[in-house]
Each structure stands twice: as C-alpha cells, then as structure tokens.
Amino acid sequence: MKDILQILEDRRGEASLGGGQKRIDSQHGRGKLTARERIDLLLDEGSFEEFDTFVTHRCTDFGMESQKPYGDGVVTGWGTINGRQVYVFSQDFTVLGGSVSATHAQKICKIMDMAVENGAPVIGINDSGGARIQEGVDSLAGYGDVFQRNIEASGVVPQISVIMGPCAGGAVYSPAMTDFIFMVKDSSYMFVTGPDVVKTVTNEQVTAEELGGAGTHTKKSSVADGAFENDVEALAEVRRLVDFLPLSNREKPPVRPFFDDPDRLEMSLDTLIPDNPNTPYDMKELILKLADEGDFYEIQAEFAKNIITGFIRLEGQTVGVVANQPMVLAGVLDIDSARKAARFVRFCDCFEIPILTLVDVPGFLPGTTQEYGGVIKHGAKLLYAYGEATVPTVTVITRKAYGGAYVVMASKHLRSDFNYAWPTAEIAVMGAKGATEIIHRADLGDAEKIAQHTKDYEDRFANPFVAAERGFIDEVIRPHSTRKRVSRAFASLRKKRRSLPWKKHDNIPL
Ligand code: HXC
C-alpha cells in the first residue's frame, strides 16, 4: 500500500511540474504564471479538484510517442470562488506550448459538459500555441468539439475567457463565443492571422501587440472586455466578476449582504445636471451614487465610452447598468455604442439580471461613416435587445431623450417596467434649436423671431411632463431620491414573469 501511495505521489509530483522546471522558469521570466499557479489564484484556497491529471495524448507521429507529459498541456477541474462552484481549464504553455491535441480538447469538453449539467460557470485560461501540429486534423476536430460546446453552453452557464498568452488562428473562436474576454497587457494576444501572414498578404507591418494585444482588443476591436496589468490582477478581477453573476440560467443572480441604506438620499444629485443643456457631466457619478457601497464593475470601459455598461448591486442584488455618457460625444448613440450595449443587455437578459438604464441621449450620430458602416442595423441591435428583454427593467431619464434614441433606450414603448424622469428631462423629437430651424424655416433670417420660437418650443417640450401626461413616464422623481426609488422599483419586480411568443429562436439584426 505504501509503495502504491508513493507511486501516486511521484506521479502527481511529475504532473505538477508540467513541462519541467526550465520551462516554468522561462514562463516566469516572461512575467507569466504557470497554469496551476493561475488556478490557485483564481479559486478559493484549497478548493481545486482536478480531473484527468494523468491523461496523455495518443499521437505516435513525429516521435510523439516518446514525449507523453501528464495532463497533455491543460489543467482542468472545478473549485469555488467565494464559496460558489465554477469549472476551470487552464492551458499549460510549458507542455508542448499548451498546444491543443485531441485529448487536450477532450479534457476541456469534459468539464464543459459537467458545467452545463451541474449549472456552474466555465472559466477558460488560454495560453496556447494553437492546434498541436503533430496531430493535424485530430486537433482541429478537438477544437470543433469545444466550439460546439461553447455554443450550446451560451445562455446556460456564464463562460469567461482569460487570455494570458498566445491565442491565434481558429483557436480565437472559442473565446469569441464566450460571454467575457479578459486579456493581460503585453503578454497576451489574439488574432486570426499573425503579423507574418499579414505582411505577406497585405504588406502591412505590424507587431503582435499592435495586431492583437490587450490594448487593441479593448480599445479598437471590442473583442475583449477588460485589459489588466498582469496575471494576478486579471484573475482577481475574474473573481470579482463571478461574484456578480448567477451560476447558471436556472438561478437568479446572487444576493449579497449589503451595508448601504437603500433609502440613502444623495442631495448632490439635485445639482448634477448643469444649467446649460450643452454642458457635459459625468454619468459615472450617478452610477456610483446609486450603487450599494459605490461598487461598480465596468465592462468594456475603454471602448465606445459614449455608453457605459457594467454591474452594480442594489439591496445586495446584481443589476446591469447601461448609461449614456454625456462626457463623450455628448452621449450619442452610434455603431459602436449600440453594439456594446446590445450585447450587454442580452447577457443580462439571458442570465436574469435586472437592467437599469440611465438616459441622456441627444440621438444617433449623423454622417456617412455611420450610415456606410450600417448604423441602421447596429442601432437596431440595441432596440431589439431591449424589446426582447423580459428581465425587470427600470429607466431613469436625467436630461435629453430625443427622437429614436429615446425609444431605443428602454422606453415604456419597449415594455420597460418603471420609467422615471428627473425634472430636468427633455423628452422630445429633437432639441429646440433643430426643431425651430425646421418648423420655422421661413423665419430663419430673423434672429429675434427664431429666439422666440426656440423658447416657445423649449417651454412646451423641453421637460418630462408632456411624456408624463401620456403615461410614457411613470413618475417624475427628485434626483436625490433616485437610489431609493430605483431600489424599491426593482424590489417590487423580484417575482416578475413575462414571456414572449413561442419561436424557434429570434432573428436579431446581426
Ligand atoms: C506543437 C507547439 C506548438 C504547436 C508551440 N509548440 N506551438 N508544439 N504544436 N502548435 C511547442 C514548441 O515546439 C516548443 O517546444 C514549445 O511549444 C514552446 O514554443 P516556442 O516556440 O519555444 O515558444 P515561443 O517562442 O514563445 O513562441 C510561441 C509561439 C510559437 C508563437 C506560439 O511556438 C508558434 O508560433 N507556434 C506555432 C503556432 C501555430 O502555428 N499553431 C498552429 C496554428 S493553426 P519545446 O519542446 O521546444 O519547448 C491553429 C488552428 C486552430 O491553431 C484551428 C481551430 C479550428
């Protein structure tokens, strides 16, 4: 018995060394942690239960039969984050470059299947040279199996990808189908074709970092949702994110203990809106003042900053926030902001996370770039996402809510549950100046008349009361009581049920 136990210990010791000390040192030398160190940081201490420690590949080509490292380049299993179950796979770059063989893929598929059956998120840590070249088509088949599971798990359990090294070629499509992608600055990259191929085909000269680094994907492409300084920070942020999310679509989001009065009044909000309607203010200030303990978890903070998306808690319950940001492009809706917000709204809806929408929107951004880029279809994504959402929705209009953008931003017409407006709200087809120039075109040469017409229009429409008279706004509320009103609204909606007509699936304008 003793000998057998020793054999087990020896084998475990060998498995834990992955590709050996030299390669571990090299990994550390690049500022990267090993696959196991990452899991240790991600999960609660001592909670990791490993599967398939002793799996090896079955390839016999190119001398592979003589190198059969335990685990085959990926560490898989489950554990807990603040006591809640998650499944995890972590690719081990020290073993054959973390490359994906048939058995490597099978290990990932096994924990994905368990995650779906048991209703717990999947967190994938990617650090891989891609398809195991020695295995050829077996490797591609393995990727295909993972892709299919990503698709089937979508909307069933949250899927989070953390890119902590190379992720190139078709391999990028597994993270691409997950709910959130986090990247580490300077040590991770994602691209479909690398710099060498790009140079050959398009004659562009670009580094891996420029082509697919964390900066590129969080600021330009919006492929990634967050960029972090190093592995430690990225993993700590995954833990924070998981705390906001339900474990699966079978449960409601977690309700955490909270230490903040839901009735807290914020008198400073009464002066948040500047006197001049064209002066910007920071919508984040409102979000932070509404949130329990001022805790806001922002998603895609560096992309399309004219709209803000992220999670807060109200009375301990997770709430997704979508908010126009008047500080950037006056908070206008455009292709990027509509896409960003639409995806976020759909995530919240599939995982039963209520949505709070804060509106100050002057309309859609005009111009050929927008029209040629398909702002019609992209804007429709957000409209569609709100219109099909069945989760509780509460909307607060702080200032402008003009034209089509008013309707899009979780208006009553899209069956939002509670629609509040501050007294400073202006709900109209457009701003007073633009409206006057159209309906009083004949007076355009007469500055005095135009000023009077503009004032008349403002007096009539630049307020929330016309909409309130029609029931399009449920109540005009005082800004300082917004946290209280919104918290009570969500509390009243906890048992909300709404269903859509039966369909196989919808056909969102992609
Ligand atoms: C087998 C691989 C490998 C791979 C790396 N290794 N990638 N082994 N298959 N795909 C091995 C190396 O031989 C080396 O082994 C070890 O991993 C570390 O690699 P290095 O090259 O020394 O590391 P580094 O200099 O950091 O370069 C990393 C790299 C490079 C940029 C990822 O290894 C590379 O270009 N690899 C090939 C990438 C690739 O073409 N993959 C296939 C893409 S197609 P030793 O024993 O020396 O330590 C694809 C399709 C997926 O992925 C399709 C899905 C549908």
Coordinates of C-alpha atoms and ligand atoms in Angstrom, one line a residue:
M1 CA 0.0 0.0 0.0
K2 CA 2.8 2.4 1.0
D3 CA 4.5 1.8 -2.3
I4 CA 1.4 2.5 -4.3
L5 CA 0.8 5.7 -2.4
Q6 CA 4.3 6.7 -3.1
I7 CA 3.8 6.0 -6.8
L8 CA 0.8 8.1 -6.8
E9 CA 2.7 10.9 -5.1
D10 CA 5.5 10.6 -7.5
R11 CA 3.2 10.7 -10.5
R12 CA 1.3 13.7 -9.1
G13 CA 4.7 15.5 -8.5
E14 CA 5.7 14.8 -12.1
A15 CA 2.3 16.1 -13.3
S16 CA 2.5 19.2 -11.3
L17 CA 5.8 20.1 -12.9
G18 CA 4.2 20.3 -16.3
G19 CA 6.9 20.8 -18.9
G20 CA 9.7 20.9 -16.3
Q21 CA 11.4 23.5 -14.2
K22 CA 13.3 25.0 -17.1
R23 CA 10.2 25.9 -18.9
I24 CA 8.5 27.0 -15.7
D25 CA 11.4 29.4 -15.2
S26 CA 11.0 30.6 -18.7
Q27 CA 7.3 31.2 -18.2
H28 CA 8.1 33.2 -15.0
G29 CA 10.8 35.1 -16.9
R30 CA 8.1 36.5 -19.2
G31 CA 6.1 37.7 -16.3
K32 CA 3.6 34.9 -16.7
L33 CA 2.4 32.4 -14.1
T34 CA 2.0 28.7 -14.7
A35 CA -1.3 27.1 -15.4
R36 CA -1.5 25.7 -11.8
E37 CA -0.4 29.0 -10.2
R38 CA -3.2 30.7 -12.1
I39 CA -5.8 28.3 -10.9
D40 CA -4.6 28.7 -7.3
L41 CA -5.1 32.4 -7.5
L42 CA -8.4 32.2 -9.3
L43 CA -10.1 29.7 -6.9
D44 CA -10.6 29.7 -3.1
E45 CA -7.6 28.3 -1.3
G46 CA -7.6 24.5 -1.3
S47 CA -10.9 24.2 -3.3
F48 CA -9.5 22.9 -6.6
E49 CA -10.5 19.4 -7.5
E50 CA -8.5 18.3 -10.6
F51 CA -9.7 15.9 -13.3
D52 CA -7.6 14.0 -15.7
T53 CA -4.3 14.7 -14.2
F54 CA -2.8 11.6 -15.8
V55 CA -4.3 12.0 -19.3
T56 CA -1.7 11.7 -22.0
H57 CA -2.0 12.2 -25.8
R58 CA -2.2 9.2 -28.1
C59 CA -0.2 10.6 -31.0
T60 CA 2.5 8.4 -32.5
D61 CA 3.7 10.6 -35.3
F62 CA 6.8 12.7 -35.4
G63 CA 8.3 10.9 -32.4
M64 CA 5.5 12.0 -30.1
E65 CA 5.2 8.5 -28.5
S66 CA 8.4 9.3 -26.6
Q67 CA 7.0 12.5 -25.1
K68 CA 3.8 12.0 -23.2
P69 CA 3.6 14.5 -20.4
Y70 CA 0.9 14.1 -17.9
G71 CA -2.1 16.3 -18.3
D72 CA -1.3 17.0 -22.0
G73 CA -1.0 20.7 -21.7
V74 CA -4.1 21.7 -19.9
V75 CA -5.1 21.5 -16.2
T76 CA -8.9 21.0 -15.7
G77 CA -11.3 20.7 -12.8
W78 CA -13.6 22.6 -10.6
G79 CA -13.4 24.6 -7.4
T80 CA -15.1 27.6 -5.8
I81 CA -14.9 31.4 -5.9
N82 CA -16.1 32.9 -2.7
G83 CA -17.8 29.5 -2.0
R84 CA -19.6 29.3 -5.3
Q85 CA -18.8 26.5 -7.8
V86 CA -17.0 27.1 -11.1
Y87 CA -15.4 24.9 -13.6
V88 CA -12.0 25.8 -15.0
F89 CA -9.4 24.9 -17.6
S90 CA -6.0 26.4 -17.7
Q91 CA -3.7 25.7 -20.6
D92 CA -0.1 24.9 -19.7
F93 CA 2.3 26.6 -22.1
T94 CA 5.2 24.7 -20.5
V95 CA 3.8 21.5 -22.0
L96 CA 4.2 21.4 -25.8
G97 CA 3.4 25.1 -25.8
G98 CA -0.1 24.5 -24.4
S99 CA -1.0 23.2 -27.9
V100 CA -4.4 21.5 -28.4
S101 CA -4.4 17.8 -29.1
A102 CA -7.4 15.5 -29.3
T103 CA -7.0 14.5 -25.7
H104 CA -6.4 18.1 -24.5
A105 CA -9.7 19.1 -26.2
Q106 CA -11.4 16.1 -24.6
K107 CA -10.4 17.3 -21.2
I108 CA -11.9 20.7 -21.8
C109 CA -15.1 19.2 -23.2
K110 CA -15.4 17.0 -20.2
I111 CA -15.5 19.9 -17.7
M112 CA -17.8 22.0 -20.1
D113 CA -20.3 19.1 -20.1
M114 CA -20.2 18.9 -16.3
A115 CA -20.6 22.7 -16.0
V116 CA -23.7 22.6 -18.1
E117 CA -25.2 19.6 -16.3
N118 CA -24.4 21.0 -12.9
G119 CA -25.2 24.6 -13.7
A120 CA -21.9 26.4 -12.9
P121 CA -19.8 28.9 -15.0
V122 CA -16.8 27.8 -17.1
I123 CA -13.6 29.9 -16.8
G124 CA -11.0 29.2 -19.5
I125 CA -7.5 30.4 -19.2
N126 CA -5.9 30.5 -22.6
D127 CA -2.1 30.2 -23.2
S128 CA -1.5 28.1 -26.2
G129 CA 0.4 27.8 -29.4
G130 CA -2.8 26.6 -31.1
A131 CA -3.5 23.3 -32.8
R132 CA -0.9 20.6 -31.9
I133 CA 0.9 20.5 -35.2
Q134 CA 1.9 16.8 -34.8
E135 CA -1.8 15.8 -34.6
G136 CA -3.1 17.6 -37.6
V137 CA -6.8 17.0 -38.2
D138 CA -7.4 15.3 -34.8
S139 CA -6.5 18.6 -33.2
L140 CA -8.9 20.5 -35.5
A141 CA -11.7 18.1 -34.6
G142 CA -10.9 18.7 -30.9
Y143 CA -11.3 22.5 -31.5
G144 CA -14.6 21.8 -33.3
D145 CA -15.9 19.9 -30.3
V146 CA -15.0 22.7 -27.9
F147 CA -16.7 25.3 -30.2
Q148 CA -19.9 23.3 -30.4
R149 CA -20.0 23.2 -26.6
N150 CA -19.3 26.9 -26.3
I151 CA -22.4 27.5 -28.5
E152 CA -24.6 25.1 -26.6
A153 CA -23.5 26.4 -23.2
S154 CA -24.1 30.0 -24.3
G155 CA -27.0 31.4 -22.2
V156 CA -27.0 28.3 -20.0
V157 CA -23.9 29.0 -17.9
P158 CA -21.7 32.1 -17.9
Q159 CA -18.5 31.5 -19.9
I160 CA -15.4 33.6 -19.2
S161 CA -12.2 33.6 -21.1
V162 CA -8.9 34.9 -19.8
I163 CA -6.2 35.3 -22.4
M164 CA -2.8 35.0 -20.8
G165 CA -0.5 34.2 -23.7
P166 CA -0.9 33.4 -27.4
C167 CA -4.3 32.7 -28.8
A168 CA -4.2 32.6 -32.6
G169 CA -5.8 31.2 -35.7
G170 CA -9.1 29.4 -35.4
A171 CA -8.4 29.0 -31.7
V172 CA -9.6 32.5 -31.1
Y173 CA -13.2 31.4 -31.9
S174 CA -13.7 29.6 -28.7
P175 CA -13.1 32.7 -26.5
A176 CA -15.0 34.7 -29.1
M177 CA -18.1 32.7 -28.3
T178 CA -17.9 33.2 -24.5
D179 CA -19.6 35.9 -22.6
F180 CA -16.5 37.9 -21.4
I181 CA -12.9 38.0 -22.6
F182 CA -10.2 39.4 -20.3
M183 CA -6.6 40.0 -21.5
V184 CA -3.3 40.7 -19.8
K185 CA -1.4 43.7 -21.2
D186 CA 1.9 42.9 -23.0
S187 CA 1.8 39.1 -22.5
S188 CA -1.3 38.1 -24.4
Y189 CA -2.5 38.4 -28.0
M190 CA -5.4 37.2 -30.1
F191 CA -5.5 37.3 -33.9
V192 CA -6.9 35.2 -36.7
T193 CA -3.7 35.6 -38.8
G194 CA -0.4 36.7 -37.3
P195 CA 2.0 39.5 -38.3
D196 CA 3.9 37.4 -40.8
V197 CA 0.9 36.4 -42.7
V198 CA -0.5 40.0 -42.6
K199 CA 2.9 41.2 -44.0
T200 CA 2.7 38.7 -46.9
V201 CA -0.9 39.3 -47.8
T202 CA -1.5 43.0 -47.2
N203 CA 2.1 44.3 -47.0
E204 CA 1.3 45.9 -43.6
Q205 CA 4.0 45.8 -41.0
V206 CA 2.6 45.4 -37.5
T207 CA 3.7 43.8 -34.2
A208 CA 1.8 41.1 -32.5
E209 CA 0.9 43.6 -29.7
E210 CA -0.4 46.1 -32.2
L211 CA -2.3 43.5 -34.2
G212 CA -3.9 41.6 -31.3
G213 CA -2.7 42.8 -27.9
A214 CA -4.9 43.8 -25.0
G215 CA -4.9 47.5 -26.0
T216 CA -6.1 46.7 -29.5
H217 CA -8.9 44.5 -28.4
T218 CA -10.2 46.6 -25.6
K219 CA -10.0 50.0 -27.4
K220 CA -10.3 49.3 -31.1
S221 CA -11.9 45.9 -31.9
S222 CA -14.0 45.4 -28.7
V223 CA -13.2 41.7 -28.9
A224 CA -12.1 41.9 -25.2
D225 CA -13.9 43.3 -22.3
G226 CA -11.1 44.2 -20.0
A227 CA -7.3 44.6 -20.0
F228 CA -5.2 44.1 -16.9
E229 CA -1.6 44.8 -15.9
N230 CA -0.7 41.2 -15.1
D231 CA -2.0 37.7 -14.4
V232 CA -2.6 38.4 -10.7
E233 CA -4.8 41.4 -11.4
A234 CA -6.7 39.7 -14.2
L235 CA -7.5 36.7 -12.0
A236 CA -8.6 38.9 -9.1
E237 CA -10.9 40.7 -11.5
V238 CA -12.4 37.4 -12.7
R239 CA -13.2 36.6 -9.1
R240 CA -14.9 40.0 -8.7
L241 CA -16.9 39.5 -11.9
V242 CA -18.1 36.0 -10.9
D243 CA -19.5 37.4 -7.6
F244 CA -22.0 39.4 -9.7
L245 CA -23.2 36.6 -11.8
P246 CA -25.7 33.8 -11.3
L247 CA -24.1 30.3 -11.7
S248 CA -26.5 29.4 -14.5
N249 CA -29.8 30.3 -16.2
R250 CA -31.5 28.1 -13.7
E251 CA -30.9 30.5 -10.8
K252 CA -31.3 34.2 -10.0
P253 CA -28.2 36.3 -9.6
P254 CA -26.7 36.1 -6.1
V255 CA -27.9 38.5 -3.4
R256 CA -25.0 39.5 -1.2
P257 CA -25.1 41.0 2.3
F258 CA -25.1 44.8 1.9
F259 CA -24.1 47.6 4.2
D260 CA -25.7 50.6 2.5
D261 CA -29.1 52.1 3.2
P262 CA -31.4 51.5 0.2
D263 CA -33.2 54.8 1.2
R264 CA -29.9 56.8 1.2
L265 CA -30.6 60.2 -0.2
E266 CA -27.9 61.9 -2.3
M267 CA -28.6 65.6 -2.2
S268 CA -25.6 66.3 -4.5
L269 CA -27.6 64.7 -7.4
D270 CA -30.0 67.6 -7.3
T271 CA -27.2 69.7 -8.9
L272 CA -25.6 67.1 -11.1
I273 CA -27.3 68.4 -14.3
P274 CA -25.6 71.7 -15.4
D275 CA -27.8 74.7 -16.2
N276 CA -26.6 74.8 -19.7
P277 CA -28.1 71.8 -21.5
N278 CA -25.0 71.5 -23.7
T279 CA -22.6 71.2 -20.8
P280 CA -21.5 67.7 -20.1
Y281 CA -21.4 66.0 -16.7
D282 CA -20.1 62.6 -15.6
M283 CA -22.8 59.9 -15.7
K284 CA -20.5 57.7 -13.7
E285 CA -21.0 59.9 -10.7
L286 CA -24.7 59.0 -10.8
I287 CA -23.9 55.3 -11.1
L288 CA -21.5 55.3 -8.2
K289 CA -24.0 57.2 -6.0
L290 CA -26.8 54.7 -6.8
A291 CA -24.8 51.6 -6.3
D292 CA -24.5 49.7 -3.0
E293 CA -21.2 50.9 -1.4
G294 CA -20.4 52.7 -4.6
D295 CA -19.2 49.5 -6.1
F296 CA -19.4 49.5 -10.0
Y297 CA -17.9 46.7 -12.2
E298 CA -17.4 48.2 -15.6
I299 CA -17.5 46.1 -18.8
Q300 CA -15.7 47.4 -21.9
A301 CA -14.6 50.6 -20.1
E302 CA -12.2 51.5 -22.9
F303 CA -14.5 51.1 -25.9
A304 CA -17.3 53.3 -27.1
K305 CA -17.1 55.4 -24.0
N306 CA -20.2 57.3 -25.0
I307 CA -22.1 54.5 -23.4
I308 CA -21.3 52.9 -20.0
T309 CA -22.1 49.2 -19.3
G310 CA -21.4 47.2 -16.1
F311 CA -22.8 45.8 -12.9
I312 CA -23.8 47.3 -9.6
R313 CA -25.8 45.9 -6.7
L314 CA -28.9 47.4 -5.2
E315 CA -30.0 45.9 -1.9
G316 CA -27.4 43.3 -2.5
Q317 CA -28.9 42.2 -5.8
T318 CA -26.9 42.3 -9.0
V319 CA -28.2 44.9 -11.5
G320 CA -26.8 45.5 -15.0
V321 CA -26.4 49.2 -15.8
V322 CA -26.5 50.8 -19.3
A323 CA -26.0 54.5 -19.3
N324 CA -25.3 57.2 -21.9
Q325 CA -22.2 59.2 -21.0
P326 CA -22.6 62.9 -21.8
M327 CA -18.8 63.4 -21.3
V328 CA -18.1 61.6 -24.6
L329 CA -19.7 62.6 -27.9
A330 CA -22.5 64.1 -25.8
G331 CA -23.6 60.5 -25.1
V332 CA -24.8 60.0 -28.7
L333 CA -25.7 56.5 -29.9
D334 CA -23.6 55.2 -32.8
I335 CA -22.5 51.9 -34.2
D336 CA -20.0 51.0 -31.5
S337 CA -22.1 52.1 -28.5
A338 CA -25.2 50.4 -29.8
R339 CA -23.3 47.1 -30.4
K340 CA -21.6 47.3 -27.0
A341 CA -24.8 48.0 -25.1
A342 CA -26.9 45.5 -27.1
R343 CA -24.5 42.6 -26.2
F344 CA -24.6 43.6 -22.6
V345 CA -28.4 43.8 -22.4
R346 CA -28.6 40.4 -24.0
F347 CA -26.2 39.0 -21.5
C348 CA -28.2 40.4 -18.6
D349 CA -31.4 39.1 -20.1
C350 CA -30.2 35.5 -20.6
F351 CA -29.0 35.3 -17.0
E352 CA -32.0 37.0 -15.4
I353 CA -30.0 40.1 -14.3
P354 CA -32.3 43.2 -14.0
I355 CA -31.3 46.2 -16.1
L356 CA -31.1 49.8 -15.0
T357 CA -30.9 52.3 -17.9
L358 CA -29.8 55.9 -17.3
V359 CA -30.6 58.1 -20.2
D360 CA -29.1 61.3 -21.5
V361 CA -29.0 60.9 -25.3
P362 CA -29.2 63.5 -28.0
G363 CA -29.9 61.0 -30.7
F364 CA -28.0 58.9 -33.2
L365 CA -24.6 60.2 -34.6
P366 CA -25.1 61.6 -38.2
G367 CA -22.6 61.1 -41.0
T368 CA -21.5 58.9 -43.9
T369 CA -19.2 56.9 -41.7
Q370 CA -22.1 55.8 -39.6
E371 CA -24.5 55.2 -42.5
Y372 CA -22.0 53.3 -44.6
G373 CA -21.0 51.3 -41.5
G374 CA -24.6 50.2 -41.1
V375 CA -25.8 52.2 -38.1
I376 CA -29.3 51.2 -39.1
K377 CA -28.6 47.6 -38.4
H378 CA -26.3 48.2 -35.4
G379 CA -28.7 50.6 -33.8
A380 CA -31.5 48.1 -34.3
K381 CA -29.5 45.6 -32.2
L382 CA -29.9 47.7 -29.1
L383 CA -33.6 48.4 -29.9
Y384 CA -34.1 44.7 -30.4
A385 CA -32.2 43.7 -27.3
Y386 CA -34.3 45.9 -25.1
G387 CA -37.5 45.0 -26.8
E388 CA -37.0 41.2 -26.3
A389 CA -35.7 41.5 -22.7
T390 CA -38.0 40.0 -20.2
V391 CA -36.0 40.8 -17.1
P392 CA -37.1 43.7 -14.8
T393 CA -36.1 47.0 -16.3
V394 CA -36.0 50.4 -14.7
T395 CA -35.2 53.5 -16.7
V396 CA -34.2 57.0 -15.4
I397 CA -34.1 59.9 -17.9
T398 CA -31.8 62.5 -16.4
R399 CA -31.7 65.0 -19.3
K400 CA -32.0 64.5 -23.0
A401 CA -34.1 61.8 -24.5
Y402 CA -34.5 62.7 -28.2
G403 CA -36.0 61.0 -31.2
G404 CA -35.5 57.4 -32.0
A405 CA -32.8 57.2 -29.3
Y406 CA -35.4 58.0 -26.7
V407 CA -37.5 55.0 -27.8
V408 CA -34.4 52.7 -28.0
M409 CA -33.1 53.4 -24.5
A410 CA -35.5 51.1 -22.6
S411 CA -38.5 53.4 -23.1
K412 CA -42.0 52.5 -21.9
H413 CA -42.8 51.6 -25.5
L414 CA -40.4 48.7 -25.3
R415 CA -42.3 47.4 -22.3
S416 CA -39.8 48.7 -19.7
D417 CA -41.3 48.3 -16.2
F418 CA -40.5 51.6 -14.4
N419 CA -39.7 54.7 -16.4
Y420 CA -38.7 57.6 -14.2
A421 CA -37.6 61.1 -15.3
W422 CA -35.8 63.8 -13.4
P423 CA -37.4 67.3 -13.6
T424 CA -34.5 68.2 -15.9
A425 CA -35.5 65.7 -18.5
E426 CA -36.3 66.8 -22.1
I427 CA -38.3 64.2 -23.9
A428 CA -38.8 65.3 -27.5
V429 CA -38.3 64.5 -31.1
M430 CA -35.2 66.7 -31.1
G431 CA -33.5 69.7 -29.4
A432 CA -35.3 73.0 -29.5
K433 CA -32.8 74.7 -31.9
G434 CA -33.0 72.0 -34.5
A435 CA -36.8 71.8 -34.2
T436 CA -37.2 75.5 -34.6
E437 CA -35.0 75.6 -37.7
I438 CA -37.3 73.1 -39.4
I439 CA -40.7 74.2 -38.4
H440 CA -40.0 77.9 -38.7
R441 CA -37.7 77.8 -41.7
A442 CA -39.4 81.0 -43.1
D443 CA -38.2 83.0 -40.1
L444 CA -34.5 81.8 -40.3
G445 CA -33.3 85.3 -41.2
D446 CA -34.9 86.9 -38.2
A447 CA -32.9 86.2 -35.1
E448 CA -35.4 87.7 -32.7
K449 CA -38.3 85.5 -34.1
I450 CA -36.1 82.4 -34.1
A451 CA -35.1 83.0 -30.4
Q452 CA -38.8 83.4 -29.5
H453 CA -39.8 80.2 -31.4
T454 CA -36.9 78.3 -29.7
K455 CA -38.1 79.5 -26.3
D456 CA -41.7 78.5 -27.1
Y457 CA -40.5 75.0 -28.2
E458 CA -38.4 74.7 -25.0
D459 CA -41.3 75.8 -22.8
R460 CA -43.6 73.3 -24.5
F461 CA -41.3 70.2 -25.0
A462 CA -38.0 70.6 -23.0
N463 CA -39.5 68.9 -20.0
P464 CA -40.7 65.5 -18.8
F465 CA -44.3 66.5 -18.3
V466 CA -45.7 66.0 -21.8
A467 CA -44.5 62.4 -21.7
A468 CA -45.7 62.1 -18.1
E469 CA -49.2 63.3 -19.1
R470 CA -49.4 60.4 -21.5
G471 CA -48.1 57.8 -19.1
F472 CA -44.9 57.3 -21.0
I473 CA -43.1 58.3 -17.9
D474 CA -44.4 56.7 -14.7
E475 CA -43.3 59.4 -12.4
V476 CA -41.1 62.5 -12.3
I477 CA -38.8 62.0 -9.4
R478 CA -36.4 64.2 -7.4
P479 CA -32.8 63.3 -8.3
H480 CA -31.7 63.0 -4.6
S481 CA -34.2 60.1 -4.1
T482 CA -33.2 58.1 -7.2
R483 CA -31.4 55.3 -5.3
K484 CA -34.5 54.8 -3.1
R485 CA -37.0 54.9 -6.0
V486 CA -34.9 52.6 -8.2
S487 CA -34.2 50.1 -5.4
R488 CA -37.9 50.0 -4.5
A489 CA -38.8 49.5 -8.1
F490 CA -36.5 46.6 -8.5
A491 CA -37.7 45.1 -5.2
S492 CA -41.3 45.2 -6.5
L493 CA -40.2 43.4 -9.6
R494 CA -38.5 40.4 -8.0
K495 CA -41.2 38.0 -9.0
K496 CA -41.8 39.5 -12.4
R497 CA -42.7 37.0 -15.1
R498 CA -43.1 37.8 -18.8
S499 CA -42.8 35.5 -21.8
L500 CA -42.5 36.1 -25.5
P501 CA -44.5 34.2 -28.2
W502 CA -43.1 30.8 -29.0
K503 CA -40.4 30.8 -31.7
K504 CA -37.5 28.5 -32.5
H505 CA -35.2 31.5 -32.0
D506 CA -35.3 35.1 -32.9
N507 CA -33.6 36.8 -35.8
I508 CA -31.8 39.7 -34.2
P509 CA -30.3 42.0 -36.9
L510 CA -26.7 40.8 -36.8
Ligands
HXC1 C1 3.0 21.7 -31.1 C2 4.0 23.6 -30.2 C3 3.0 24.4 -30.9 C4 2.0 23.7 -31.7 C5 4.4 25.7 -29.8 N1 4.8 24.4 -29.6 N2 3.3 25.7 -30.6 N3 4.0 22.2 -30.4 N4 2.1 22.4 -31.8 N5 1.1 24.4 -32.3 C6 6.0 24.0 -28.8 C7 7.3 24.4 -29.4 O1 7.7 23.4 -30.3 C8 8.2 24.5 -28.1 O2 8.5 23.2 -27.8 C9 7.2 25.0 -27.1 O3 5.9 24.7 -27.5 C10 7.3 26.5 -26.9 O4 7.3 27.1 -28.1 P1 8.3 28.2 -28.5 O5 8.2 28.4 -30.0 O6 9.7 27.9 -28.0 O7 7.8 29.5 -27.7 P2 7.7 31.0 -28.2 O8 9.0 31.4 -28.7 O9 7.1 31.7 -27.0 O10 6.6 31.0 -29.3 C11 5.3 30.7 -29.1 C12 4.5 30.6 -30.4 C13 5.2 29.6 -31.3 C14 4.4 32.0 -31.1 C15 3.1 30.2 -30.1 O11 5.5 28.4 -30.6 C16 4.5 29.3 -32.5 O12 4.4 30.1 -33.5 N6 3.9 28.1 -32.5 C17 3.1 27.6 -33.7 C18 1.8 28.3 -33.8 C19 1.0 27.7 -34.8 O13 1.2 27.9 -36.0 N7 0.0 27.0 -34.4 C20 -1.0 26.4 -35.2 C21 -1.9 27.5 -35.6 S1 -3.3 26.9 -36.5 P3 9.9 22.9 -27.0 O14 9.9 21.4 -26.8 O15 11.0 23.5 -27.8 O16 9.8 23.6 -25.7 C22 -4.4 26.7 -35.3 C23 -5.7 26.2 -35.9 C24 -6.7 26.1 -34.9 O17 -4.2 26.8 -34.2 C25 -8.0 25.8 -35.7 C26 -9.1 25.7 -34.9 C27 -10.3 25.4 -35.7

